[in-house]
Coordinates of N, CA and C in Angstrom, one line a residue:
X1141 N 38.3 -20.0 43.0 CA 37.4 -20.7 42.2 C 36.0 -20.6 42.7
X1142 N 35.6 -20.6 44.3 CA 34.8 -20.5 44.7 C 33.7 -19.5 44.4
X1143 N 34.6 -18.2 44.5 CA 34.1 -16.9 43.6 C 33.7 -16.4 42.5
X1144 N 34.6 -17.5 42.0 CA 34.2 -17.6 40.1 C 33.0 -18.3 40.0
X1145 N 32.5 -19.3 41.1 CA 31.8 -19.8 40.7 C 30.1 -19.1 41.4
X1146 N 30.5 -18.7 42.2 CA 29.4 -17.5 43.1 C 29.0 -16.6 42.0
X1147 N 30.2 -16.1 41.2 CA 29.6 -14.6 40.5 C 28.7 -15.7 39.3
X1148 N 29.1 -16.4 38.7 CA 28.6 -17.2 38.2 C 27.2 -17.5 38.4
X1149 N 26.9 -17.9 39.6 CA 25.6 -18.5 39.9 C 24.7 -17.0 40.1
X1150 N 25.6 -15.9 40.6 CA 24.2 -14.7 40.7 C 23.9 -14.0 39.7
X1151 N 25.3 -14.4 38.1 CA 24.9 -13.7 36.9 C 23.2 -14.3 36.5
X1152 N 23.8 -16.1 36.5 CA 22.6 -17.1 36.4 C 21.0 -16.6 37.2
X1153 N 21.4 -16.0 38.1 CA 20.0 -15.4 38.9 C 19.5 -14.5 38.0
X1154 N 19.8 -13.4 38.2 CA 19.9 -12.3 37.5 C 19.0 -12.7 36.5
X1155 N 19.8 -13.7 35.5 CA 19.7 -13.5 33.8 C 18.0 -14.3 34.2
X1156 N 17.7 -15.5 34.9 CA 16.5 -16.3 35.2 C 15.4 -14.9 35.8
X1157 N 15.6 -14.0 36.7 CA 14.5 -13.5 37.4 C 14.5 -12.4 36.2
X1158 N 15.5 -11.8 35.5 CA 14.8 -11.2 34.0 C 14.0 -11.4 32.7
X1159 N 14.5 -12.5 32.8 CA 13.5 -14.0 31.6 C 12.4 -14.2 32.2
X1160 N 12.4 -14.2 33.4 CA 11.0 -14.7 33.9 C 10.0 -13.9 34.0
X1161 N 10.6 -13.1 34.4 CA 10.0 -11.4 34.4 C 9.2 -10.6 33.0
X1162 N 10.1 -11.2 31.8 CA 9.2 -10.7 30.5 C 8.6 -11.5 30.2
X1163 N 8.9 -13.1 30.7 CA 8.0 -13.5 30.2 C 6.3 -13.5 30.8
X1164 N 6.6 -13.3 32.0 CA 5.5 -13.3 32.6 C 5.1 -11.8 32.4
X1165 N 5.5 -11.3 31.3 CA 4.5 -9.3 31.9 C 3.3 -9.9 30.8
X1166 N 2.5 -9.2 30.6 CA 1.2 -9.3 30.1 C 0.8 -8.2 29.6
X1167 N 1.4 -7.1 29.9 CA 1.1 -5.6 29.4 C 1.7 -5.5 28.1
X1168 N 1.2 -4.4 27.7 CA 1.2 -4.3 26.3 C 0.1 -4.1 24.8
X1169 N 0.7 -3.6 23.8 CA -0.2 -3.3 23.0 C -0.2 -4.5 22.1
X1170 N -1.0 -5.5 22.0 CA -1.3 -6.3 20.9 C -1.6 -6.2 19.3
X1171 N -1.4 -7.0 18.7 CA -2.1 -7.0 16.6 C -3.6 -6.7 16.9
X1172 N -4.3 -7.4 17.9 CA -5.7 -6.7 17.2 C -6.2 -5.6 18.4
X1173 N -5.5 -5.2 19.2 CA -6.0 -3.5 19.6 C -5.5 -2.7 18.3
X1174 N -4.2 -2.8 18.1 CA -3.6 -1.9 17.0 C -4.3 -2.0 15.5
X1175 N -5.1 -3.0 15.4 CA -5.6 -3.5 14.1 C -6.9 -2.7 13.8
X1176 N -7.8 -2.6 15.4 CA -8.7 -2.0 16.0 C -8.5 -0.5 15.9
X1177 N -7.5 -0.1 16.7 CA -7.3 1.8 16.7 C -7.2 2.0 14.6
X1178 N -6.9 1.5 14.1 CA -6.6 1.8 12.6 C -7.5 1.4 12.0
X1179 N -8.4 0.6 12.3 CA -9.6 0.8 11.6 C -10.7 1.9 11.5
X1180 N -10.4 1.7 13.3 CA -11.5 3.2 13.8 C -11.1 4.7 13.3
X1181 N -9.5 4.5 13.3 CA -9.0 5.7 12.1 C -9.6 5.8 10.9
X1182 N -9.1 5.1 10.3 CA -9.8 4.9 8.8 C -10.8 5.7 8.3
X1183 N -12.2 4.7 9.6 CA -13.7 5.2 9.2 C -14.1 6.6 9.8
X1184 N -13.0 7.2 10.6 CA -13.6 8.1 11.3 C -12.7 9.4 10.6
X1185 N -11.7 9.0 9.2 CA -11.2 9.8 8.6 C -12.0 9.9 7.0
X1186 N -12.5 9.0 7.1 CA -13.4 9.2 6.0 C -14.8 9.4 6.2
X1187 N -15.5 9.3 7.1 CA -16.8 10.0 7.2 C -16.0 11.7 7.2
X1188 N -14.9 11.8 8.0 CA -14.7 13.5 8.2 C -14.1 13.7 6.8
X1189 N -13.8 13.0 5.8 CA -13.5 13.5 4.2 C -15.3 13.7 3.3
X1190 N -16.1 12.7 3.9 CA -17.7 12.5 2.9 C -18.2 14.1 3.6
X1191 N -18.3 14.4 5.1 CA -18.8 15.5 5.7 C -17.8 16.8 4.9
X1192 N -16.7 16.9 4.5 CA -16.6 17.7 4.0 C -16.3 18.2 2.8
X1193 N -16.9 17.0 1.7 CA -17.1 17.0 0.4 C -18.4 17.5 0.4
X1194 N -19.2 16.9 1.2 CA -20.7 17.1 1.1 C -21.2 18.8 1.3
X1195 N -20.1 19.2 2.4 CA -20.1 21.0 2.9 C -19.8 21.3 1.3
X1196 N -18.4 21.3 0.9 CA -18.3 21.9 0.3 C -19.0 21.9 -1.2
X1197 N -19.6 20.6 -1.6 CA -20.4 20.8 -2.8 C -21.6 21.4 -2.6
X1198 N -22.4 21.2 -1.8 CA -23.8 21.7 -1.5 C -23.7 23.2 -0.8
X1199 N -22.6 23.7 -0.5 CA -23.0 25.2 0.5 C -21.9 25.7 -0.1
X1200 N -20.1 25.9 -0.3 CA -19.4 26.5 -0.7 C -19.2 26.8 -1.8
X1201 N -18.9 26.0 -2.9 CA -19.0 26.4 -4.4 C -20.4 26.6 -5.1
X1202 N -21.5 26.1 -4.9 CA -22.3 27.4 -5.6 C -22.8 28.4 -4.7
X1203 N -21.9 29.0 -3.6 CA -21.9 30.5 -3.0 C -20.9 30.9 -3.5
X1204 N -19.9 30.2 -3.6 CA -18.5 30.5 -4.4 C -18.7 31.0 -6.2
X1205 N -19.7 30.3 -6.9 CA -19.8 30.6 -8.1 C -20.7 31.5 -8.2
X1206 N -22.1 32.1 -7.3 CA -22.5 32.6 -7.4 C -21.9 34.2 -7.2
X1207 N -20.6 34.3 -6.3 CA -20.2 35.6 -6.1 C -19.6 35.9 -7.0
X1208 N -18.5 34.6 -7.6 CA -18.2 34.9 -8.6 C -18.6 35.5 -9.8
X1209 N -19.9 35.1 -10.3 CA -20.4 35.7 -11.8 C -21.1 37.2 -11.0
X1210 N -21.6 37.1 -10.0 CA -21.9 38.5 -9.8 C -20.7 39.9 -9.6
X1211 N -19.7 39.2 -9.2 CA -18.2 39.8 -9.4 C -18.0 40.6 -10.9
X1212 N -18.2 39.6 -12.0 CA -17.8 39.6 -13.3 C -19.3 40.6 -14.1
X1213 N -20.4 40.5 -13.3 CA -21.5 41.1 -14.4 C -21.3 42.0 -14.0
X1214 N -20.9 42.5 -15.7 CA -20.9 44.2 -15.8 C -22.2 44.4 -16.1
X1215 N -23.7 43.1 -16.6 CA -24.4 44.2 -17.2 C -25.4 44.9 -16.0
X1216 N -25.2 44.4 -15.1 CA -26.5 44.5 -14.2 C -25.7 45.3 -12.7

């Protein structure tokens, strides 16, 4: 009985210095770091969509259309 009650008391340890242990960590990723990285995503995924809307309407498609109809003129 004695024994039963020893394993008993050091399961009880055990189960207390692991409870105590998460409760006490502090590390970790929180809601507003994570709230934070996804925002900073966001804006830093859509300036890099406006920067390459902006490339490609102002520099690629009328170099793009311009090769094009020079492609296609037979008369010149």
């Amino acid at each position: 009985m004695k024994e039963k009650m020893n394993s008993i008391k050091i399961k009880t340890m055990k189960l207390y210095a692991r409870t105590s242990g998460i409760l006490a960590d502090n590390r970790g990723e929180g809601y507003i770091d994570t709230a934070i990285v996804i925002l900073i995503s966001v804006v830093l995924g859509a300036l890099l969509l406006a920067g390459l809307y902006a490339l490609f309407g102002d520099v690629v498609l009328p170099e793009l259309t311009r090769r094009i109809q020079e492609m296609f003129n037979y008369a010149g």
